[in-house]
Amino acid sequence: MTLLQRCAVLLLATGLLAATATPALAVDAPPDQPFDVGTVLGPGNSGFVSVQGQARGMATGDPGEYGENVDDQRKLYWDGKLKDGRFKAPTGPVESPIPGVRISTDERGVKVVYGDSARDTWFGAGYAAGQQRLFLADAVRRLGRGTFAELVGPAGVPADVQARTLTYSQAEYDAMFAALPASSREVIEGYAAGLDAWIAHVRVTPADLPAEYALLSTLPERWTVTDTLAAGVLITRTVASAGGDEFREVEALRSLGGLAGLGQFTDLRWQSDPKATVTVQPEDGRFDNAVVPAASRDAVLRRSAAYALGLDPKLANGPGTGAFPVPTTPGGIAPAVPVPAARAAASLVEYGKALHGGSYSFAVSPKRTSTGAAMLVSGPQLGYSYPSLLWELEVHGGGYDARGSTVPGLPTIGIGYGKRVAWGVTTGNSKTIDSFIETTRTVAGRLEYLHRGVWKPADCRNEVVRYRAAQSGVPVGPPVLSQTVQICRTVHGPIVATAGEQARSVQYAMFGRELETINGILAWNRADNLAQFEAGMRMVTWNENTIYADADGHIAYWHPGLFPRRSSGWDSRFPAPGTGGFDRTGFVPFEQMPKVKDPKVGYVANWNGKPAAGWIDEYLDPASSRSGGKAQRVQVIQGLLAAQPRMTPADLRATEFRLGTVDQRHVEFGPLLRSMRGETASQRAALALLNDWDGTAYGPRAGTSAGSY
């Protein structure tokens, strides 16, 4: 099996590539791995920059001067190279923050944690996350908990109001945590305790305090279990769910002339294209999720569209979508370090807005490899930044032997490999969030909504959003300013916008069940074979495509999570009346979700596209992602794999690198260009140049004048 993890990419096969561990105590010996692994995480695994490192980096302009392992994988990444990622015993200095925990750091800055128990192991993981990614972990938990403005000032208030609207109270988090199995609770508790221990250290040790806190004139708050839970909810909501933006469809239909433009609308925003490129090939199965009978689809579409066109556009945006005014703060406060501090605060705000999902992954079965072993590549695409959103880690102890990438603040290896298995994930993009339009009234100061013929009280609570004062974008002083907002829910979910006697609520398929995903991912981190891994797949509630390969030669793909069964009387591209007649009726069983094990063609690939034939597209992203049509970027991967009947490990690496250099439009437009005939000499010359193009997106190709297009 070879495994490749680039930029957090993973390749699995008996010839895997990844990152290297470092030896420590003789007692800490990793298990054998019957495969090779290679990874690269550009620009570097560490995000820790001290005050001194900040000064050096700004003075020299050299990213490497900001800190150790901050920029040491950038060249590897851009050159398409990898570092060895097989499990190894730690070498060099070994830290033991508490008895039972041992942490070392390899030459590329990857933390290798050994623990005497599961709790010890994940304590070490949390402690290590604090050492290398404290500021990023802090941003993730604050975005999740709705306390961002307490760090960055007024600019963070809209995000905090949105987070408070869409997520949970402390009592709800407590109940969700208590419902988890003991095995998951001990991991979360250990991780939170480890991160908190490092925070306690840096609060009294200025040399280890990230420079961002000095720039923002503050200290990190202590870390709690709820912080970890909120971080998990944030990530599942932002990169592993889709939908809730039905008013985008309403505006598209309005721009086409309303009901008169329904024909054009369905041409542009279709639900099912029989020629669509899919991950699960038709010979391996068809997965139908349409609930509206074919005979009534046109009538249902027209009824749904007519209703949506009559809605007040104000329902599109409100406090629950982030449309909340940034408060003004008292003037006259002079910032201490204007430019760097303002830049730090602004970049954090932009970071919060930019969280998204992407990524590609593919696996090749032994019958198509030269080694007779499975191969896997995973390439997460979460943006390129200093530092990366992802962080590489290795853990051993308490039943866990895993290495790979995770989001700082989360106690899992989300993309990675164990002793005998490896996996990658990509955003699923199936629509799991729906909008309902509630009929509301206020009685004696209390909000009510109409559902199934009964006026019901909305579940409301007040939330106090605190924030720091700021001037010229620089937050100053403690978060003593505040705004109180009322958060309300209906039976469908949080109310995100209102207009007169109507309100829009959004219903998440996994509402209240996001934390169950940790049970599944931790099962992956313990798995040794396909059956154990699939048992974990049944537990996840998020919608992340998962591609798998193992040392036994199996490859597989799942499009998992909680997918709702919707009303057969409504077109889910549009907001539905919330009065009860069009409510969801349950969830699609795991057995009926798209999946394939050991596909007949000998490979499987996904780049956020349509999972399988029959699976309708209720959420159509731009064409580069979930287009739902024939032209989708996964065609590039599938074409490269189909052309290589006996792939070598070197071929695998070359294929992965090619994905970053090919212009995806060449697949569809290349044949069209070659079919054209110019009428003039200049047209013929232009076509000759274009037809000589090999699809490379940049740089000249040897032996041709065709370069960048």
XYZ file of C-alpha atoms in Angstrom:
709
model
C 0.000 0.000 0.000
C 1.274 3.478 -0.808
C -0.011 6.618 0.774
C 0.619 10.237 -0.104
C -0.407 13.216 1.948
C 0.216 16.543 0.272
C -0.500 19.917 1.752
C -2.044 17.551 3.780
C -2.151 14.950 0.974
C -2.128 11.247 1.516
C -0.992 8.328 -0.628
C -1.526 4.776 0.459
C 0.026 1.680 -1.083
C 2.759 -0.828 -0.379
C 4.881 2.050 -1.192
C 3.429 4.870 0.944
C 4.914 8.278 1.602
C 4.461 10.649 4.590
C 6.327 12.405 7.415
C 9.029 11.162 9.738
C 8.942 10.485 13.452
C 11.855 10.806 15.898
C 13.148 8.249 18.458
C 13.051 8.811 22.231
C 12.788 6.130 24.872
C 13.490 2.501 24.008
C 10.132 1.564 25.464
C 8.364 3.710 22.861
C 8.473 1.638 19.692
C 5.846 2.164 16.996
C 4.023 -0.777 15.430
C 5.158 -2.151 12.087
C 3.559 -0.671 8.978
C 3.412 -2.865 5.866
C 3.391 0.141 3.550
C 5.199 3.353 2.653
C 3.859 6.818 3.373
C 4.774 10.324 2.276
C 3.385 13.673 3.315
C 4.010 17.347 2.926
C 2.241 20.136 4.781
C 3.128 23.481 3.270
C 4.421 25.883 4.318
C 5.377 24.157 7.597
C 3.879 22.246 10.488
C 4.448 24.856 13.180
C 2.556 28.096 13.458
C 4.336 29.302 16.580
C 5.979 32.703 16.176
C 7.519 34.331 19.231
C 7.808 38.081 19.699
C 11.476 37.815 18.757
C 10.634 35.665 15.728
C 8.055 38.214 14.617
C 10.685 40.939 14.752
C 13.235 38.850 12.814
C 10.751 37.847 10.146
C 9.517 41.379 9.592
C 13.053 42.743 9.495
C 14.375 40.215 6.974
C 11.270 39.391 4.966
C 12.286 35.726 5.180
C 9.379 33.492 6.292
C 11.862 31.010 7.724
C 13.036 33.598 10.238
C 9.652 33.708 11.958
C 10.217 30.411 13.697
C 11.370 26.819 13.535
C 9.366 24.581 11.178
C 7.205 27.522 10.099
C 8.426 27.527 6.494
C 10.558 24.393 6.085
C 8.111 22.443 3.876
C 7.293 25.199 1.414
C 9.938 24.157 -1.105
C 8.988 20.496 -0.736
C 5.406 21.433 -1.452
C 6.072 23.580 -4.498
C 8.553 21.056 -5.922
C 6.041 18.229 -5.602
C 8.165 16.315 -3.116
C 7.308 14.500 0.095
C 8.883 13.606 3.396
C 8.956 10.097 4.831
C 5.900 9.542 6.965
C 6.193 6.062 8.353
C 5.814 5.506 12.089
C 9.146 5.713 13.901
C 10.280 5.687 17.482
C 10.989 9.212 18.738
C 14.518 10.608 18.873
C 15.976 13.730 20.410
C 14.641 15.554 23.453
C 11.534 14.036 24.978
C 9.094 16.125 27.005
C 6.922 14.640 29.709
C 4.460 17.338 30.812
C 2.740 14.827 33.121
C 3.545 11.220 34.045
C 2.437 8.852 31.292
C 2.942 11.328 28.436
C 6.035 11.601 26.224
C 6.351 14.073 23.345
C 9.149 14.471 20.821
C 9.486 16.483 17.618
C 10.897 15.186 14.351
C 13.141 17.126 11.979
C 10.140 18.578 10.112
C 8.373 19.704 13.251
C 5.859 16.862 13.523
C 4.977 16.095 17.133
C 5.153 12.397 18.049
C 3.116 11.566 21.146
C 3.297 8.381 23.220
C 0.917 7.827 26.115
C 0.330 5.136 28.705
C -3.445 5.381 28.171
C -5.887 6.925 25.722
C -6.342 9.927 28.000
C -2.574 10.363 28.333
C -2.055 10.072 24.583
C -4.595 12.739 23.758
C -3.411 14.937 26.631
C -0.078 14.929 24.822
C -1.798 15.751 21.535
C -3.546 18.743 23.097
C -0.332 19.919 24.753
C 1.524 19.629 21.429
C -1.244 21.500 19.602
C -0.802 24.347 22.051
C 2.942 24.411 21.482
C 2.672 24.733 17.708
C -0.802 26.063 16.893
C -2.196 27.813 19.973
C -3.341 30.995 18.266
C -5.091 29.101 15.471
C -6.756 26.744 17.947
C -7.902 29.797 19.899
C -9.409 31.333 16.763
C -11.225 28.083 15.931
C -12.747 27.728 19.411
C -13.736 31.412 19.518
C -15.402 31.199 16.124
C -17.229 28.119 17.347
C -18.296 29.559 20.692
C -19.128 33.049 19.496
C -16.418 34.816 21.515
C -14.352 36.034 18.574
C -15.020 39.709 19.313
C -13.494 39.283 22.771
C -10.207 38.850 20.911
C -10.467 40.979 17.754
C -12.914 43.704 18.777
C -16.109 45.004 17.103
C -15.333 43.440 13.715
C -15.931 40.035 15.286
C -19.420 40.803 16.616
C -21.386 39.718 13.488
C -19.623 36.334 13.487
C -20.299 35.933 17.208
C -24.000 36.698 16.823
C -24.200 34.194 13.979
C -22.375 31.522 16.002
C -24.609 32.037 19.045
C -27.684 31.839 16.791
C -26.715 28.624 15.056
C -25.099 26.627 17.849
C -25.727 25.671 21.442
C -25.996 26.847 25.019
C -23.655 25.594 27.725
C -26.368 23.271 29.040
C -26.842 21.793 25.568
C -23.120 21.217 25.134
C -23.033 19.522 28.533
C -25.862 17.184 27.531
C -24.276 16.379 24.168
C -20.972 15.567 25.846
C -22.637 13.363 28.450
C -24.313 11.383 25.656
C -20.971 10.398 24.109
C -19.458 7.012 24.977
C -16.850 6.965 27.736
C -14.110 6.187 25.206
C -14.769 9.459 23.363
C -15.208 11.493 26.536
C -11.805 10.464 27.890
C -10.143 11.479 24.618
C -11.849 14.889 24.640
C -11.118 15.463 28.322
C -7.482 14.473 27.905
C -7.009 16.717 24.874
C -8.659 19.707 26.550
C -6.547 19.204 29.675
C -3.372 19.077 27.596
C -4.161 22.257 25.686
C -5.145 23.983 28.902
C -1.875 22.931 30.553
C 0.111 24.594 27.785
C -2.021 27.739 28.018
C -1.379 27.885 31.761
C 2.331 27.711 30.950
C 2.386 30.485 28.339
C 0.301 32.822 30.479
C 3.284 33.064 32.840
C 6.083 32.418 30.325
C 6.384 35.339 27.862
C 9.050 33.594 25.754
C 6.549 30.893 24.763
C 3.605 33.250 24.170
C 2.666 33.545 20.471
C 3.426 37.000 19.128
C -0.178 37.488 18.034
C -1.239 37.843 21.659
C 1.418 40.454 22.273
C 0.285 42.363 19.184
C -3.317 42.231 20.373
C -2.343 43.054 23.970
C -4.063 40.050 25.488
C -3.505 36.533 26.821
C -5.172 33.262 25.805
C -8.090 32.161 27.950
C -7.957 28.776 29.657
C -9.199 25.841 27.554
C -12.259 23.779 28.467
C -13.999 20.674 27.183
C -16.736 22.909 25.774
C -14.119 24.760 23.724
C -13.181 21.488 22.052
C -16.837 20.624 21.436
C -17.532 24.033 19.908
C -14.488 23.727 17.654
C -15.830 20.399 16.423
C -19.273 21.841 15.718
C -17.685 24.725 13.798
C -15.663 22.464 11.522
C -18.537 20.065 10.811
C -20.775 23.031 9.984
C -18.278 24.869 7.745
C -16.512 22.118 5.781
C -18.830 19.118 6.087
C -22.341 20.408 5.398
C -24.018 22.370 2.606
C -27.258 24.167 1.866
C -29.390 26.764 3.599
C -28.859 29.275 0.805
C -32.111 28.713 -1.061
C -32.554 32.461 -1.513
C -29.659 32.304 -3.961
C -31.943 30.159 -6.118
C -34.812 32.592 -5.619
C -32.660 35.486 -6.826
C -31.466 33.432 -9.798
C -35.072 32.729 -10.784
C -36.035 36.396 -10.352
C -33.165 37.398 -12.632
C -34.586 35.063 -15.298
C -38.012 36.693 -15.180
C -39.698 34.695 -12.454
C -42.001 31.827 -13.397
C -41.569 32.666 -17.065
C -37.921 31.726 -16.713
C -38.409 28.310 -15.106
C -37.145 26.566 -18.229
C -33.896 28.496 -18.201
C -33.658 28.028 -14.445
C -33.796 24.249 -14.701
C -31.184 24.385 -17.468
C -28.848 26.229 -15.108
C -29.835 24.742 -11.744
C -30.703 21.169 -12.628
C -31.198 18.368 -10.150
C -30.091 15.367 -12.155
C -28.016 15.025 -15.311
C -27.828 11.423 -16.593
C -24.462 12.248 -18.194
C -22.965 13.603 -14.975
C -19.484 12.493 -13.977
C -19.760 10.437 -10.793
C -17.477 8.813 -8.233
C -19.333 5.484 -7.928
C -19.441 4.101 -11.454
C -22.843 2.815 -12.678
C -21.613 -0.788 -12.803
C -21.004 -0.581 -9.043
C -24.438 0.729 -8.143
C -27.054 3.423 -8.421
C -28.213 5.402 -5.398
C -31.540 7.194 -5.775
C -32.517 9.861 -3.274
C -35.264 11.666 -5.202
C -38.546 11.812 -3.285
C -40.668 13.865 -5.681
C -42.401 11.490 -8.155
C -41.250 12.062 -11.729
C -44.817 12.675 -12.909
C -45.328 15.573 -10.501
C -41.898 17.230 -10.587
C -42.897 20.056 -12.916
C -45.992 20.887 -10.860
C -44.052 20.709 -7.587
C -41.328 22.938 -9.013
C -43.842 25.537 -10.208
C -45.690 25.567 -6.872
C -42.453 25.845 -4.896
C -41.072 28.558 -7.164
C -44.272 30.618 -7.040
C -44.230 30.521 -3.249
C -40.551 31.468 -3.066
C -40.940 34.388 -5.473
C -43.554 35.881 -3.159
C -41.259 35.934 -0.136
C -39.762 39.109 1.263
C -36.092 39.338 0.168
C -35.242 40.455 3.708
C -35.597 36.813 4.749
C -32.391 36.039 2.863
C -30.121 37.682 5.403
C -30.223 38.422 9.097
C -28.250 38.036 12.315
C -28.091 34.278 11.842
C -26.372 34.642 8.466
C -23.799 37.135 9.714
C -25.760 40.202 8.589
C -25.431 42.068 11.862
C -24.083 45.610 12.210
C -20.551 46.085 13.470
C -20.911 48.244 16.578
C -19.120 51.541 16.861
C -16.886 52.016 19.865
C -15.835 55.085 21.824
C -13.047 57.023 20.169
C -9.985 58.574 21.646
C -8.137 55.360 22.437
C -4.717 55.337 20.805
C -3.505 51.967 19.532
C -0.107 50.846 20.792
C 1.169 48.979 17.709
C -1.080 50.176 14.897
C -0.009 48.439 11.712
C 0.968 44.911 12.864
C -1.849 44.734 15.389
C -4.475 45.920 12.929
C -3.167 43.443 10.378
C -3.329 40.601 12.891
C -6.912 41.442 13.858
C -8.045 41.890 10.257
C -6.446 38.647 9.098
C -8.223 36.737 11.850
C -11.582 38.155 10.789
C -10.888 37.196 7.176
C -9.798 33.733 8.300
C -13.165 33.211 9.947
C -14.993 34.216 6.776
C -12.835 32.014 4.560
C -13.451 28.622 6.193
C -14.666 26.284 3.482
C -14.426 22.753 2.232
C -12.715 21.355 -0.823
C -10.184 18.616 -1.526
C -9.543 15.639 -3.768
C -8.688 12.034 -3.041
C -8.282 8.838 -5.032
C -7.349 5.211 -4.485
C -6.041 2.528 -6.835
C -6.593 -1.188 -6.298
C -3.768 -3.774 -6.469
C -4.927 -5.024 -9.872
C -3.861 -1.685 -11.384
C -0.526 -1.206 -9.574
C 2.947 -2.514 -10.334
C 3.513 -3.422 -6.684
C 0.371 -5.500 -6.277
C -0.678 -3.248 -3.409
C -3.309 -0.564 -2.993
C -2.418 3.108 -3.352
C -4.131 6.224 -2.036
C -3.730 9.980 -2.370
C -5.489 12.643 -0.322
C -5.154 16.333 -1.089
C -7.094 18.605 1.277
C -7.754 22.042 -0.222
C -8.437 24.426 2.632
C -6.428 27.337 1.306
C -2.727 28.188 1.520
C -1.751 30.269 4.515
C 0.828 30.800 7.247
C 0.095 28.578 9.065
C -2.093 26.048 7.290
C -5.490 25.280 8.806
C -4.322 21.671 9.109
C -1.672 20.369 11.507
C 0.263 17.102 11.303
C 0.502 14.822 14.330
C 1.387 11.253 15.318
C -0.124 9.441 18.314
C 0.536 6.073 19.975
C -1.134 4.693 23.061
C -4.401 3.535 24.558
C -5.365 1.637 21.409
C -4.439 4.483 19.047
C -1.676 4.297 16.441
C -2.269 6.998 13.850
C -0.602 9.808 11.997
C -1.952 12.493 9.726
C -3.638 15.868 9.686
C -6.172 17.486 11.959
C -7.522 20.936 12.799
C -5.844 22.367 15.924
C -8.335 22.101 18.758
C -9.814 18.769 17.606
C -8.749 15.461 19.217
C -8.685 13.269 16.121
C -6.560 12.410 13.115
C -9.081 13.469 10.507
C -7.011 12.577 7.426
C -4.298 9.997 7.824
C -3.310 6.421 8.375
C -2.904 3.779 11.010
C -1.054 0.485 11.204
C -2.773 -1.059 8.176
C -5.309 1.464 6.848
C -5.305 4.950 5.339
C -8.000 7.405 4.347
C -8.649 10.801 2.830
C -11.700 13.047 2.975
C -13.293 15.614 0.686
C -16.281 17.868 1.253
C -19.444 16.015 0.208
C -21.550 19.013 -0.886
C -24.862 17.172 -0.568
C -27.594 19.484 0.685
C -28.133 18.781 4.374
C -29.414 22.235 5.433
C -32.932 23.431 4.556
C -34.748 26.733 5.017
C -38.294 26.935 6.369
C -40.449 30.056 6.373
C -42.274 30.371 9.669
C -45.522 32.249 10.215
C -44.998 34.192 13.442
C -46.719 36.469 15.898
C -45.831 38.102 19.203
C -48.146 37.581 22.169
C -47.411 39.388 25.425
C -43.839 39.941 24.295
C -43.354 36.277 23.437
C -42.595 34.994 19.937
C -44.857 32.230 18.602
C -44.927 30.336 15.307
C -47.628 28.321 13.562
C -46.943 24.617 13.145
C -49.475 21.919 12.260
C -52.355 24.247 13.081
C -51.072 25.156 16.555
C -49.358 28.343 17.708
C -46.225 27.191 19.515
C -43.835 29.253 21.645
C -40.430 29.755 20.073
C -37.500 28.551 22.157
C -35.744 31.834 22.918
C -32.840 32.899 25.086
C -30.746 36.025 25.471
C -27.042 35.959 24.684
C -24.560 38.632 25.746
C -21.866 39.188 23.117
C -18.849 40.907 24.620
C -16.229 42.728 22.617
C -13.154 44.886 22.978
C -12.991 48.526 22.015
C -10.960 49.333 18.924
C -9.637 52.242 16.949
C -8.189 52.029 13.459
C -8.877 48.315 13.535
C -6.780 47.717 16.645
C -8.523 46.094 19.641
C -7.620 47.696 22.949
C -8.285 46.700 26.534
C -10.456 43.912 27.929
C -13.850 42.968 26.404
C -15.950 45.243 28.596
C -18.384 46.359 25.876
C -21.362 44.177 25.039
C -24.550 43.713 23.077
C -27.458 41.527 24.133
C -29.185 39.586 21.377
C -32.200 37.306 21.477
C -31.701 33.863 19.940
C -34.836 31.923 18.945
C -35.562 28.497 17.472
C -38.561 26.712 16.053
C -39.144 23.000 15.639
C -37.060 23.271 12.480
C -34.075 25.050 13.951
C -32.533 28.479 14.569
C -34.275 31.580 13.245
C -31.694 33.403 11.125
C -33.740 36.259 9.621
C -37.121 37.944 9.995
C -39.436 40.102 7.890
C -42.714 41.288 9.358
C -44.761 38.287 10.477
C -42.456 35.793 8.837
C -39.146 34.306 9.917
C -36.659 32.006 8.235
C -35.335 29.077 10.219
C -32.629 26.685 9.060
C -32.704 22.972 9.746
C -29.389 21.119 9.939
C -29.560 17.369 9.363
C -27.008 16.823 12.120
C -28.352 19.458 14.540
C -27.523 18.277 18.046
C -25.620 15.280 16.663
C -22.418 16.852 15.325
C -20.326 15.375 18.125
C -21.216 11.828 17.104
C -18.749 12.254 14.255
C -15.870 12.111 16.731
C -16.938 8.563 17.631
C -16.519 7.537 14.013
C -13.204 9.283 13.385
C -11.699 7.866 16.566
C -12.797 4.438 15.317
C -10.864 5.120 12.100
C -7.843 6.035 14.217
C -8.038 2.595 15.874
C -9.019 0.527 12.822
C -6.843 -2.228 11.344
C -9.103 -3.442 8.524
C -11.997 -2.569 6.249
C -14.722 -3.932 8.534
C -13.494 -1.908 11.515
C -13.168 1.216 9.403
C -16.658 0.856 7.944
C -18.046 0.440 11.448
C -16.651 3.917 12.121
C -18.185 5.225 8.889
C -21.622 4.281 10.191
C -21.106 6.572 13.187
C -20.229 9.852 11.456
C -22.970 12.426 11.001
C -21.058 14.838 8.774
C -21.065 14.754 4.974
C -17.412 14.202 4.086
C -16.601 11.872 1.204
C -14.143 9.288 2.513
C -11.748 7.334 0.313
C -9.954 4.353 1.810
C -7.159 1.862 1.113
C -5.533 -0.778 3.265
C -2.641 -3.214 3.505
C -4.981 -6.082 2.604
C -5.481 -4.559 -0.846
C -8.980 -3.131 -0.412
C -10.055 0.296 -1.617
C -13.407 1.917 -0.872
C -15.484 5.103 -0.968
C -18.361 6.369 1.177
C -20.614 9.432 0.919
C -21.735 9.343 4.553
C -23.590 11.282 7.197
C -27.153 12.192 8.059
C -29.058 12.911 4.856
C -32.709 13.967 5.288
C -35.766 12.406 3.708
C -37.706 15.410 2.461
C -41.329 16.001 1.593
C -42.444 14.651 -1.767
C -44.549 17.760 -2.248
C -41.797 20.376 -2.307
C -38.766 21.254 -4.424
C -35.892 21.495 -1.955
C -34.072 24.096 -4.025
C -36.494 26.643 -2.549
C -37.493 27.648 0.998
C -40.449 25.605 2.246
C -43.428 26.745 4.343
C -42.780 25.937 7.981
C -46.398 25.252 8.887
C -45.783 21.494 8.987
C -47.010 20.196 5.651
C -43.537 19.915 4.150
C -41.445 18.750 7.091
C -38.721 16.152 6.772
C -39.703 12.535 7.371
C -36.442 11.009 8.620
C -33.014 10.110 7.263
C -31.665 7.988 4.432
C -30.297 4.726 5.920
C -26.548 4.151 5.743
C -27.124 1.200 3.403
C -28.756 3.525 0.852
C -26.027 6.188 0.929
C -23.555 6.185 -2.013
C -20.613 3.856 -1.468
C -18.436 1.286 -3.188
C -15.932 -1.301 -1.992
C -13.305 -2.637 -4.393
C -14.801 -0.982 -7.511
C -14.765 -2.995 -10.721
C -12.765 -0.391 -12.643
C -9.939 -0.693 -10.107
C -9.855 2.888 -8.862
C -12.082 5.469 -7.212
C -11.742 9.257 -7.164
C -13.604 12.278 -5.843
C -13.048 16.019 -6.129
C -16.205 17.249 -4.383
C -18.402 16.097 -7.246
C -21.559 14.053 -7.674
C -21.193 10.839 -5.645
C -23.256 8.434 -7.755
C -25.862 8.075 -10.480
C -29.360 8.715 -9.142
C -28.192 11.024 -6.353
C -29.929 14.293 -7.159
C -28.146 17.618 -6.891
C -30.125 19.860 -4.595
C -27.070 22.006 -3.916
C -25.148 23.046 -7.015
C -21.838 24.705 -6.283
C -19.852 26.511 -8.977
C -18.733 24.269 -11.821
C -15.293 23.727 -10.287
C -16.896 21.827 -7.427
C -20.366 20.201 -7.293
C -21.478 20.996 -10.822
C -23.606 17.874 -11.131
C -22.857 17.723 -14.848
C -20.484 15.984 -17.212
C -17.756 18.597 -16.867
C -16.325 18.283 -13.368
C -12.721 18.426 -12.246
C -12.656 14.789 -11.105
C -12.552 13.955 -14.834
C -8.888 14.948 -14.739
C -8.140 12.369 -12.047
C -10.230 9.656 -13.668
C -8.587 10.252 -17.041
C -5.084 10.026 -15.621
C -5.912 6.849 -13.693
C -7.604 5.176 -16.659
C -4.487 5.773 -18.768
C -2.214 3.949 -16.312
C -3.099 0.236 -16.047
C 0.021 -0.585 -13.980
C 0.735 2.380 -11.743
C 4.057 2.562 -9.921
C 4.668 4.593 -6.746
C 6.535 7.113 -8.926
C 3.526 7.280 -11.271
C 1.326 7.928 -8.272
C 3.401 10.909 -7.212
C 3.562 12.235 -10.770
C -0.209 11.900 -11.139
C -0.829 13.801 -7.936
C 1.543 16.579 -9.010
C -0.085 16.762 -12.439
C -3.414 17.573 -10.813
C -1.923 20.845 -9.616
C -0.634 21.866 -13.036
C -3.338 20.880 -15.510
C -6.022 23.332 -16.598
C -9.248 21.436 -15.939
C -11.000 23.175 -18.837
C -8.717 21.368 -21.257
C -10.644 18.119 -20.742
C -13.886 19.511 -22.176
C -12.700 22.395 -24.356
C -9.659 20.690 -25.902
C -11.718 18.483 -28.261
C -13.933 21.462 -29.124
C -10.916 23.567 -30.076
C -9.516 20.760 -32.222
C -12.803 20.543 -34.125
C -12.757 24.225 -35.094
C -11.525 25.549 -38.445
C -10.207 29.069 -38.874
C -11.324 31.205 -41.813
C -8.356 33.569 -41.750
C -4.623 33.074 -41.425
C -4.566 34.675 -37.981
C -7.427 32.463 -36.797
C -5.685 29.363 -38.093
C -2.452 30.404 -36.378
C -4.269 30.970 -33.092
C -5.997 27.593 -33.346
C -2.706 25.885 -34.147
C -1.168 27.377 -31.037
C -4.128 26.370 -28.882
C -4.282 22.870 -30.357
C -0.619 22.381 -29.489
C -1.483 23.061 -25.851
C -1.146 20.003 -23.627
C -3.397 21.400 -20.916
C -0.644 22.604 -18.603
C -1.944 25.609 -16.717
C 1.355 27.456 -16.497
C 4.934 27.434 -17.791
C 6.233 26.457 -21.229
C 6.222 22.831 -22.333
C 9.455 21.516 -23.804
C 9.468 21.570 -27.603
C 6.558 23.943 -28.036
C 5.906 27.634 -28.061
C 2.694 27.124 -26.138
C 3.117 28.343 -22.590
C 0.626 29.935 -20.236
C -3.018 30.425 -21.181
